[in-house]
Amino acid sequence: MRIGIDCRTILSPALGEKAGVGHYTYYLVKYLLKADQRNQYVLFFDHRVASTQEFKRKNVKIVRFPYSEYKRYLPFAYSHLFVSQILNRERLDLFHAPANVVPLQYKRPCVVTVHDLAIYQHPEWFPNKQDFSIKILVPKSLHKAKQIIAVSQSTANDVHRQFGIEHQRINVVYEGHEPNPVPKKLAARQIIKKFHLSEDFFLYIGTLEPRKNIAGLIAAFDTLVSKRPRRFKNVQLVLAGAKGFRFEDNYLAIQTVKAGSVRYLGYVTPKEKLALLALTKAFVFPSLYEGFGLPVVEAMACGTPVITSRVSSLPEVVGKAALLINPNKPQTLMKAIDQCLNQNTRKRYGRLGKQQAKQFTWQRCVEQTLAVYEKALH
């Protein structure tokens, strides 16, 4: 097969360290090329990509979409006419769009990955309503696709309900995670000593945006500190990650709590993230909606106890290996945080989580993705 993959979300190898579609595409391509020397691959990159050196193989052709003034002044024409022309020129057997959308003028067989449908279910969480994309581009792309990859059964169910697409065309292929050695506690403390954190802390890592329910987490933690001052003396809630849409709401919430009990660190490096996960009492992820939930998989893989929501894909991903809460009922979150001050509870969920995380590998993701490619052409 001659397979094309849209790699425009990979602008830098550093994206492999980050979340989102760029992260998924980077690792999917990296492991596909390791596993498959039989098929020919054409990888399509944006003209701004820093380097494509690591993707070069005998069975790989690299295509950079050239810069065009159309991209600046007529982005629709660029994305759907200009890009389609270049794709069609390559005479692919199959094209994989890893981010929901296939260029409108592309007519050959394709596979589309859907990560989540949050914008359909909760448009209020997004600064830009993206009307044309959600009303025209995504539905057309999914109906055009020979096969669809959904990153969880929850997302597969959402695709079926939202677009009426038959289940036979929707394939659940979980994302993987890149295993990294977790530092010992002494080394971890050295790595994060610049943050001057308390010995005991609970941790959230991810974008600070409405769907992550950060304001609810801060309020629940603040209530615990107020109601149980002796038990939660010197215990902190630590937030790390990029500022997302309506970050100011979270910033205001932080200002209302007891001084020093909630810390926002901003972006942390991969090394700092692993050190924080090694030292925290528990990783707290009370999201209101996820398509997959990579942060909880990464935390479980580190042997870190996880507290997360009983909504969308999260129960499916964590199984019985995490404390599940109702994100709309603060008392359930408070109870789970309180439970994780107990060492036996932490040991139990740390052990269960490490085992659960083993099923989410990029090797398995690639194996199942290749099976979807075959299915799309037969």
Short mmCIF file of C-alpha atoms in Angstrom, two decimals:
data_model
loop_
_atom_site.label_atom_id
_atom_site.label_comp_id
_atom_site.label_asym_id
_atom_site.label_seq_id
_atom_site.Cartn_x
_atom_site.Cartn_y
_atom_site.Cartn_z
CA MET A 1 0.00 0.00 0.00
CA ARG A 2 0.98 3.61 -0.58
CA ILE A 3 -0.24 5.37 2.56
CA GLY A 4 -0.31 9.13 3.10
CA ILE A 5 -0.47 10.67 6.58
CA ASP A 6 -1.24 14.31 7.35
CA CYS A 7 1.62 15.33 9.67
CA ARG A 8 0.96 19.08 9.69
CA THR A 9 0.36 19.07 13.46
CA ILE A 10 3.99 17.93 13.94
CA LEU A 11 5.90 21.21 13.79
CA SER A 12 8.75 20.09 16.04
CA PRO A 13 9.99 16.85 17.64
CA ALA A 14 9.28 18.59 20.97
CA LEU A 15 5.59 18.11 20.19
CA GLY A 16 6.15 14.48 21.08
CA GLU A 17 6.36 15.70 24.67
CA LYS A 18 3.03 17.50 24.52
CA ALA A 19 -0.60 16.47 24.41
CA GLY A 20 -3.17 16.77 21.68
CA VAL A 21 -3.29 15.77 18.03
CA GLY A 22 0.38 16.66 17.47
CA HIS A 23 1.40 14.21 20.20
CA TYR A 24 -0.80 11.44 18.77
CA THR A 25 0.43 11.96 15.19
CA TYR A 26 4.08 12.14 16.21
CA TYR A 27 4.04 8.83 18.11
CA LEU A 28 1.76 7.07 15.64
CA VAL A 29 4.15 7.86 12.77
CA LYS A 30 7.25 7.11 14.84
CA TYR A 31 6.02 3.62 15.77
CA LEU A 32 4.43 2.90 12.36
CA LEU A 33 7.80 3.40 10.69
CA LYS A 34 9.47 1.12 13.25
CA ALA A 35 6.92 -1.64 12.75
CA ASP A 36 6.19 -1.52 9.02
CA GLN A 37 8.76 -1.71 6.24
CA ARG A 38 6.36 -3.38 3.80
CA ASN A 39 4.12 -0.41 2.95
CA GLN A 40 5.21 2.86 1.35
CA TYR A 41 4.52 6.03 3.33
CA VAL A 42 4.11 9.62 2.15
CA LEU A 43 4.25 12.04 5.10
CA PHE A 44 2.83 15.52 4.52
CA PHE A 45 4.35 18.28 6.67
CA ASP A 46 3.73 21.99 7.02
CA HIS A 47 6.38 24.27 5.50
CA ARG A 48 7.22 25.49 9.04
CA VAL A 49 8.31 22.08 10.36
CA ALA A 50 11.64 22.30 12.18
CA SER A 51 13.05 18.97 10.98
CA THR A 52 11.87 15.75 9.35
CA GLN A 53 15.18 13.93 9.65
CA GLU A 54 14.00 11.31 12.17
CA PHE A 55 11.23 10.15 9.80
CA LYS A 56 13.49 9.44 6.82
CA ARG A 57 13.45 5.78 5.69
CA LYS A 58 13.76 3.88 2.41
CA ASN A 59 9.99 3.38 2.33
CA VAL A 60 9.16 7.00 3.24
CA LYS A 61 8.67 10.06 1.06
CA ILE A 62 8.57 13.44 2.81
CA VAL A 63 6.38 16.16 1.26
CA ARG A 64 6.35 19.69 2.65
CA PHE A 65 3.37 21.81 1.71
CA PRO A 66 5.01 24.97 0.34
CA TYR A 67 4.18 28.38 1.76
CA SER A 68 1.48 30.17 -0.17
CA GLU A 69 -0.14 33.56 0.21
CA TYR A 70 -3.41 31.64 -0.06
CA LYS A 71 -2.72 30.27 3.41
CA ARG A 72 -2.60 33.78 4.80
CA TYR A 73 -5.40 35.46 2.90
CA LEU A 74 -7.60 32.57 1.72
CA PRO A 75 -7.05 29.81 4.32
CA PHE A 76 -10.06 27.80 3.15
CA ALA A 77 -8.79 27.70 -0.44
CA TYR A 78 -5.34 26.71 0.82
CA SER A 79 -6.56 23.92 3.12
CA HIS A 80 -9.10 22.38 0.78
CA LEU A 81 -8.06 23.17 -2.81
CA PHE A 82 -4.29 23.69 -2.77
CA VAL A 83 -3.65 20.86 -0.27
CA SER A 84 -6.00 18.50 -2.16
CA GLN A 85 -4.08 19.09 -5.39
CA ILE A 86 -0.82 18.03 -3.73
CA LEU A 87 -2.43 14.98 -2.11
CA ASN A 88 -4.03 13.88 -5.40
CA ARG A 89 -0.70 14.21 -7.18
CA GLU A 90 0.76 11.46 -4.97
CA ARG A 91 -1.82 8.85 -6.11
CA LEU A 92 -2.19 7.32 -2.66
CA ASP A 93 -3.96 4.04 -1.99
CA LEU A 94 -5.04 5.44 1.38
CA PHE A 95 -4.85 8.78 3.19
CA HIS A 96 -4.98 9.04 7.01
CA ALA A 97 -6.28 12.29 8.50
CA PRO A 98 -5.38 12.19 12.22
CA ALA A 99 -7.39 15.30 13.16
CA ASN A 100 -11.06 14.87 12.16
CA VAL A 101 -10.92 16.58 8.76
CA VAL A 102 -10.08 15.50 5.18
CA PRO A 103 -9.63 18.27 2.55
CA LEU A 104 -12.94 18.69 0.75
CA GLN A 105 -11.55 18.14 -2.76
CA TYR A 106 -9.72 14.93 -1.86
CA LYS A 107 -11.63 12.02 -3.44
CA ARG A 108 -9.53 8.90 -2.84
CA PRO A 109 -9.99 6.37 0.05
CA CYS A 110 -9.26 7.74 3.49
CA VAL A 111 -9.25 6.96 7.22
CA VAL A 112 -10.07 9.64 9.81
CA THR A 113 -9.15 9.67 13.53
CA VAL A 114 -11.63 11.29 15.93
CA HIS A 115 -10.24 12.31 19.32
CA ASP A 116 -13.37 13.78 20.86
CA LEU A 117 -16.58 15.62 20.04
CA ALA A 118 -16.47 18.07 22.93
CA ILE A 119 -17.28 21.06 20.72
CA TYR A 120 -20.59 19.44 19.69
CA GLN A 121 -21.61 18.63 23.23
CA HIS A 122 -20.28 21.72 25.01
CA PRO A 123 -19.69 24.60 22.57
CA GLU A 124 -19.51 26.99 25.55
CA TRP A 125 -16.09 25.55 26.40
CA PHE A 126 -14.53 26.91 23.21
CA PRO A 127 -13.60 30.52 22.35
CA ASN A 128 -14.25 30.02 18.64
CA LYS A 129 -17.47 28.20 17.69
CA GLN A 130 -15.92 26.91 14.41
CA ASP A 131 -19.37 26.73 12.80
CA PHE A 132 -18.18 25.82 9.30
CA SER A 133 -15.91 23.09 10.59
CA ILE A 134 -18.47 21.44 12.88
CA LYS A 135 -21.44 21.79 10.52
CA ILE A 136 -19.73 20.98 7.20
CA LEU A 137 -16.12 19.78 7.34
CA VAL A 138 -16.23 17.18 10.10
CA PRO A 139 -19.54 15.53 9.03
CA LYS A 140 -18.44 15.41 5.37
CA SER A 141 -15.04 13.97 6.32
CA LEU A 142 -16.54 11.25 8.50
CA HIS A 143 -19.17 10.24 5.97
CA LYS A 144 -16.49 10.18 3.25
CA ALA A 145 -14.07 8.02 5.27
CA LYS A 146 -13.85 4.32 4.45
CA GLN A 147 -13.08 3.67 8.12
CA ILE A 148 -12.99 5.82 11.25
CA ILE A 149 -10.64 5.45 14.21
CA ALA A 150 -12.05 6.53 17.59
CA VAL A 151 -9.59 6.76 20.48
CA SER A 152 -12.07 5.21 22.95
CA GLN A 153 -15.39 3.38 22.98
CA SER A 154 -16.92 6.50 24.51
CA THR A 155 -15.78 8.56 21.50
CA ALA A 156 -16.98 5.82 19.12
CA ASN A 157 -20.44 6.00 20.73
CA ASP A 158 -20.42 9.82 20.39
CA VAL A 159 -19.57 9.55 16.67
CA HIS A 160 -22.42 7.09 16.10
CA ARG A 161 -24.94 9.24 18.01
CA GLN A 162 -23.85 12.57 16.54
CA PHE A 163 -23.53 11.57 12.87
CA GLY A 164 -25.52 8.34 12.54
CA ILE A 165 -22.49 6.47 11.24
CA GLU A 166 -22.80 2.69 11.45
CA HIS A 167 -20.71 0.94 14.10
CA GLN A 168 -19.05 -1.30 11.48
CA ARG A 169 -17.08 1.70 10.17
CA ILE A 170 -15.97 2.91 13.61
CA ASN A 171 -12.89 1.22 15.10
CA VAL A 172 -11.75 1.74 18.69
CA VAL A 173 -7.97 2.11 18.77
CA TYR A 174 -6.61 3.41 22.07
CA GLU A 175 -3.70 5.82 22.13
CA GLY A 176 -0.43 4.66 23.63
CA HIS A 177 1.93 6.25 26.08
CA GLU A 178 5.68 6.57 25.90
CA PRO A 179 7.21 4.79 28.93
CA ASN A 180 9.71 6.91 30.85
CA PRO A 181 11.83 5.99 33.89
CA VAL A 182 10.38 7.55 37.05
CA PRO A 183 13.06 9.18 39.25
CA LYS A 184 13.61 8.00 42.83
CA LYS A 185 12.14 10.28 45.48
CA LEU A 186 15.49 11.87 46.44
CA ALA A 187 16.34 12.66 42.81
CA ALA A 188 12.77 13.87 42.18
CA ARG A 189 12.99 16.35 45.09
CA GLN A 190 16.18 17.78 43.61
CA ILE A 191 14.51 18.24 40.22
CA ILE A 192 11.56 20.21 41.64
CA LYS A 193 13.24 21.97 44.59
CA LYS A 194 13.01 25.30 42.72
CA PHE A 195 9.22 25.20 43.18
CA HIS A 196 9.49 25.15 47.01
CA LEU A 197 6.53 22.82 47.41
CA SER A 198 5.19 21.28 50.59
CA GLU A 199 6.23 17.69 51.38
CA ASP A 200 2.59 16.62 50.88
CA PHE A 201 0.71 17.72 47.78
CA PHE A 202 -1.95 16.65 45.30
CA LEU A 203 -1.30 17.24 41.62
CA TYR A 204 -3.15 18.24 38.46
CA ILE A 205 -1.25 18.47 35.15
CA GLY A 206 -2.97 19.60 31.95
CA THR A 207 -4.33 22.66 30.20
CA LEU A 208 -6.26 24.96 32.52
CA GLU A 209 -9.56 25.30 30.65
CA PRO A 210 -13.29 24.99 31.53
CA ARG A 211 -13.77 21.31 30.68
CA LYS A 212 -11.00 20.29 33.09
CA ASN A 213 -13.11 21.49 36.04
CA ILE A 214 -10.20 23.27 37.74
CA ALA A 215 -12.44 25.74 39.57
CA GLY A 216 -14.38 22.77 41.01
CA LEU A 217 -11.13 21.10 42.10
CA ILE A 218 -9.88 24.29 43.79
CA ALA A 219 -13.20 24.80 45.60
CA ALA A 220 -13.30 21.17 46.82
CA PHE A 221 -9.70 21.33 48.07
CA ASP A 222 -10.29 24.67 49.79
CA THR A 223 -13.33 23.26 51.59
CA LEU A 224 -11.26 20.31 52.83
CA VAL A 225 -8.54 22.63 54.13
CA SER A 226 -11.17 24.74 55.93
CA LYS A 227 -13.13 21.80 57.39
CA ARG A 228 -10.14 19.65 58.38
CA PRO A 229 -7.35 22.14 59.13
CA ARG A 230 -5.25 19.75 61.22
CA ARG A 231 -5.39 16.86 58.73
CA PHE A 232 -4.65 19.17 55.77
CA LYS A 233 -2.11 21.39 57.49
CA ASN A 234 0.80 21.94 55.06
CA VAL A 235 -0.95 19.94 52.29
CA GLN A 236 -0.98 21.73 48.93
CA LEU A 237 -2.86 21.44 45.65
CA VAL A 238 -0.37 21.89 42.78
CA LEU A 239 -1.56 22.83 39.28
CA ALA A 240 0.75 22.63 36.27
CA GLY A 241 0.14 23.16 32.56
CA ALA A 242 -0.60 25.72 29.89
CA LYS A 243 -3.13 28.51 30.28
CA GLY A 244 -6.22 27.68 28.27
CA PHE A 245 -9.51 29.39 27.39
CA ARG A 246 -10.89 31.43 30.34
CA PHE A 247 -7.76 30.85 32.42
CA GLU A 248 -8.67 34.00 34.37
CA ASP A 249 -11.57 32.11 36.00
CA ASN A 250 -9.09 29.64 37.48
CA TYR A 251 -6.72 32.43 38.47
CA LEU A 252 -9.51 34.16 40.40
CA ALA A 253 -10.39 30.86 42.10
CA ILE A 254 -6.75 30.46 43.22
CA GLN A 255 -6.82 33.99 44.73
CA THR A 256 -9.82 33.17 46.94
CA VAL A 257 -8.24 30.24 48.82
CA LYS A 258 -5.95 30.17 51.84
CA ALA A 259 -2.56 31.63 50.94
CA GLY A 260 -0.10 28.97 49.78
CA SER A 261 -2.56 26.06 49.76
CA VAL A 262 -2.92 26.14 45.93
CA ARG A 263 0.12 26.62 43.69
CA TYR A 264 0.13 27.19 39.93
CA LEU A 265 3.49 26.28 38.36
CA GLY A 266 2.72 27.02 34.70
CA TYR A 267 4.30 24.77 32.06
CA VAL A 268 6.64 22.09 33.45
CA THR A 269 9.25 20.14 31.50
CA PRO A 270 8.85 16.37 30.94
CA LYS A 271 11.55 15.78 33.55
CA GLU A 272 9.76 17.99 36.10
CA LYS A 273 6.44 16.31 35.30
CA LEU A 274 7.85 12.87 36.11
CA ALA A 275 9.37 14.19 39.34
CA LEU A 276 6.04 15.71 40.40
CA LEU A 277 4.24 12.43 39.62
CA ALA A 278 6.82 10.51 41.66
CA LEU A 279 6.24 12.67 44.74
CA THR A 280 2.54 13.54 44.73
CA LYS A 281 0.01 11.87 47.04
CA ALA A 282 -2.29 11.44 44.02
CA PHE A 283 -2.91 12.74 40.53
CA VAL A 284 -6.31 14.49 40.45
CA PHE A 285 -8.08 14.78 37.09
CA PRO A 286 -11.74 15.77 37.66
CA SER A 287 -12.48 16.50 34.00
CA LEU A 288 -16.03 17.00 32.76
CA TYR A 289 -15.35 15.35 29.38
CA GLU A 290 -12.47 13.48 27.69
CA GLY A 291 -12.11 11.67 24.40
CA PHE A 292 -9.37 9.43 25.80
CA GLY A 293 -7.52 10.75 28.86
CA LEU A 294 -3.78 10.41 28.25
CA PRO A 295 -2.81 12.27 31.49
CA VAL A 296 -4.39 9.55 33.66
CA VAL A 297 -2.58 6.82 31.68
CA GLU A 298 0.75 8.62 32.15
CA ALA A 299 0.10 8.97 35.89
CA MET A 300 -0.91 5.31 36.27
CA ALA A 301 2.21 4.22 34.36
CA CYS A 302 4.30 6.02 36.99
CA GLY A 303 2.59 4.10 39.80
CA THR A 304 0.85 7.29 40.94
CA PRO A 305 -2.64 6.88 42.48
CA VAL A 306 -5.29 8.52 40.29
CA ILE A 307 -8.51 10.31 41.19
CA THR A 308 -10.68 10.95 38.14
CA SER A 309 -14.24 11.43 36.89
CA ARG A 310 -16.86 8.82 36.18
CA VAL A 311 -17.69 10.46 32.82
CA SER A 312 -17.06 9.91 29.08
CA SER A 313 -13.94 7.80 28.38
CA LEU A 314 -12.31 7.98 31.80
CA PRO A 315 -13.94 4.96 33.53
CA GLU A 316 -13.16 2.92 30.41
CA VAL A 317 -9.48 3.92 30.50
CA VAL A 318 -8.83 3.51 34.24
CA GLY A 319 -11.04 0.44 34.84
CA LYS A 320 -10.91 -0.40 38.57
CA ALA A 321 -7.46 1.14 38.96
CA ALA A 322 -8.50 4.65 40.09
CA LEU A 323 -10.81 6.38 42.55
CA LEU A 324 -13.79 7.53 40.48
CA ILE A 325 -15.76 10.65 41.42
CA ASN A 326 -18.75 12.61 40.18
CA PRO A 327 -17.24 15.90 38.93
CA ASN A 328 -20.54 17.69 39.63
CA LYS A 329 -20.61 16.56 43.28
CA PRO A 330 -17.70 18.17 45.17
CA GLN A 331 -18.20 15.91 48.19
CA THR A 332 -17.18 12.84 46.13
CA LEU A 333 -13.96 14.59 45.10
CA MET A 334 -13.29 15.69 48.69
CA LYS A 335 -13.77 12.13 49.93
CA ALA A 336 -11.34 10.70 47.34
CA ILE A 337 -8.66 13.30 48.14
CA ASP A 338 -9.05 12.57 51.86
CA GLN A 339 -8.74 8.80 51.20
CA CYS A 340 -5.44 9.33 49.39
CA LEU A 341 -3.80 10.67 52.53
CA ASN A 342 -3.90 7.02 53.63
CA GLN A 343 -0.71 5.18 52.64
CA ASN A 344 -2.43 1.81 52.10
CA THR A 345 -4.95 3.40 49.72
CA ARG A 346 -2.13 5.02 47.76
CA LYS A 347 -0.16 1.77 47.52
CA ARG A 348 -3.22 -0.16 46.33
CA TYR A 349 -4.20 2.27 43.57
CA GLY A 350 -0.57 2.87 42.58
CA ARG A 351 -0.14 -0.88 42.02
CA LEU A 352 -3.45 -1.31 40.18
CA GLY A 353 -2.76 1.72 37.98
CA LYS A 354 0.66 0.52 36.91
CA GLN A 355 -0.88 -2.74 35.74
CA GLN A 356 -3.78 -1.01 33.96
CA ALA A 357 -1.45 1.34 32.05
CA LYS A 358 0.38 -1.60 30.44
CA GLN A 359 -2.44 -2.15 27.94
CA PHE A 360 -1.95 1.32 26.37
CA THR A 361 1.12 0.97 24.17
CA TRP A 362 2.02 2.59 20.87
CA GLN A 363 2.96 -0.84 19.53
CA ARG A 364 -0.62 -2.04 20.06
CA CYS A 365 -2.00 1.22 18.66
CA VAL A 366 0.09 0.77 15.48
CA GLU A 367 -0.85 -2.90 15.08
CA GLN A 368 -4.57 -2.04 15.28
CA THR A 369 -4.17 1.03 13.04
CA LEU A 370 -2.56 -1.10 10.33
CA ALA A 371 -5.51 -3.50 10.59
CA VAL A 372 -7.86 -0.52 10.02
CA TYR A 373 -5.86 0.47 6.93
CA GLU A 374 -6.29 -3.03 5.51
CA LYS A 375 -10.00 -3.01 6.35
CA ALA A 376 -10.44 0.35 4.58
CA LEU A 377 -9.25 -1.09 1.28
CA HIS A 378 -11.18 -4.38 1.38
#
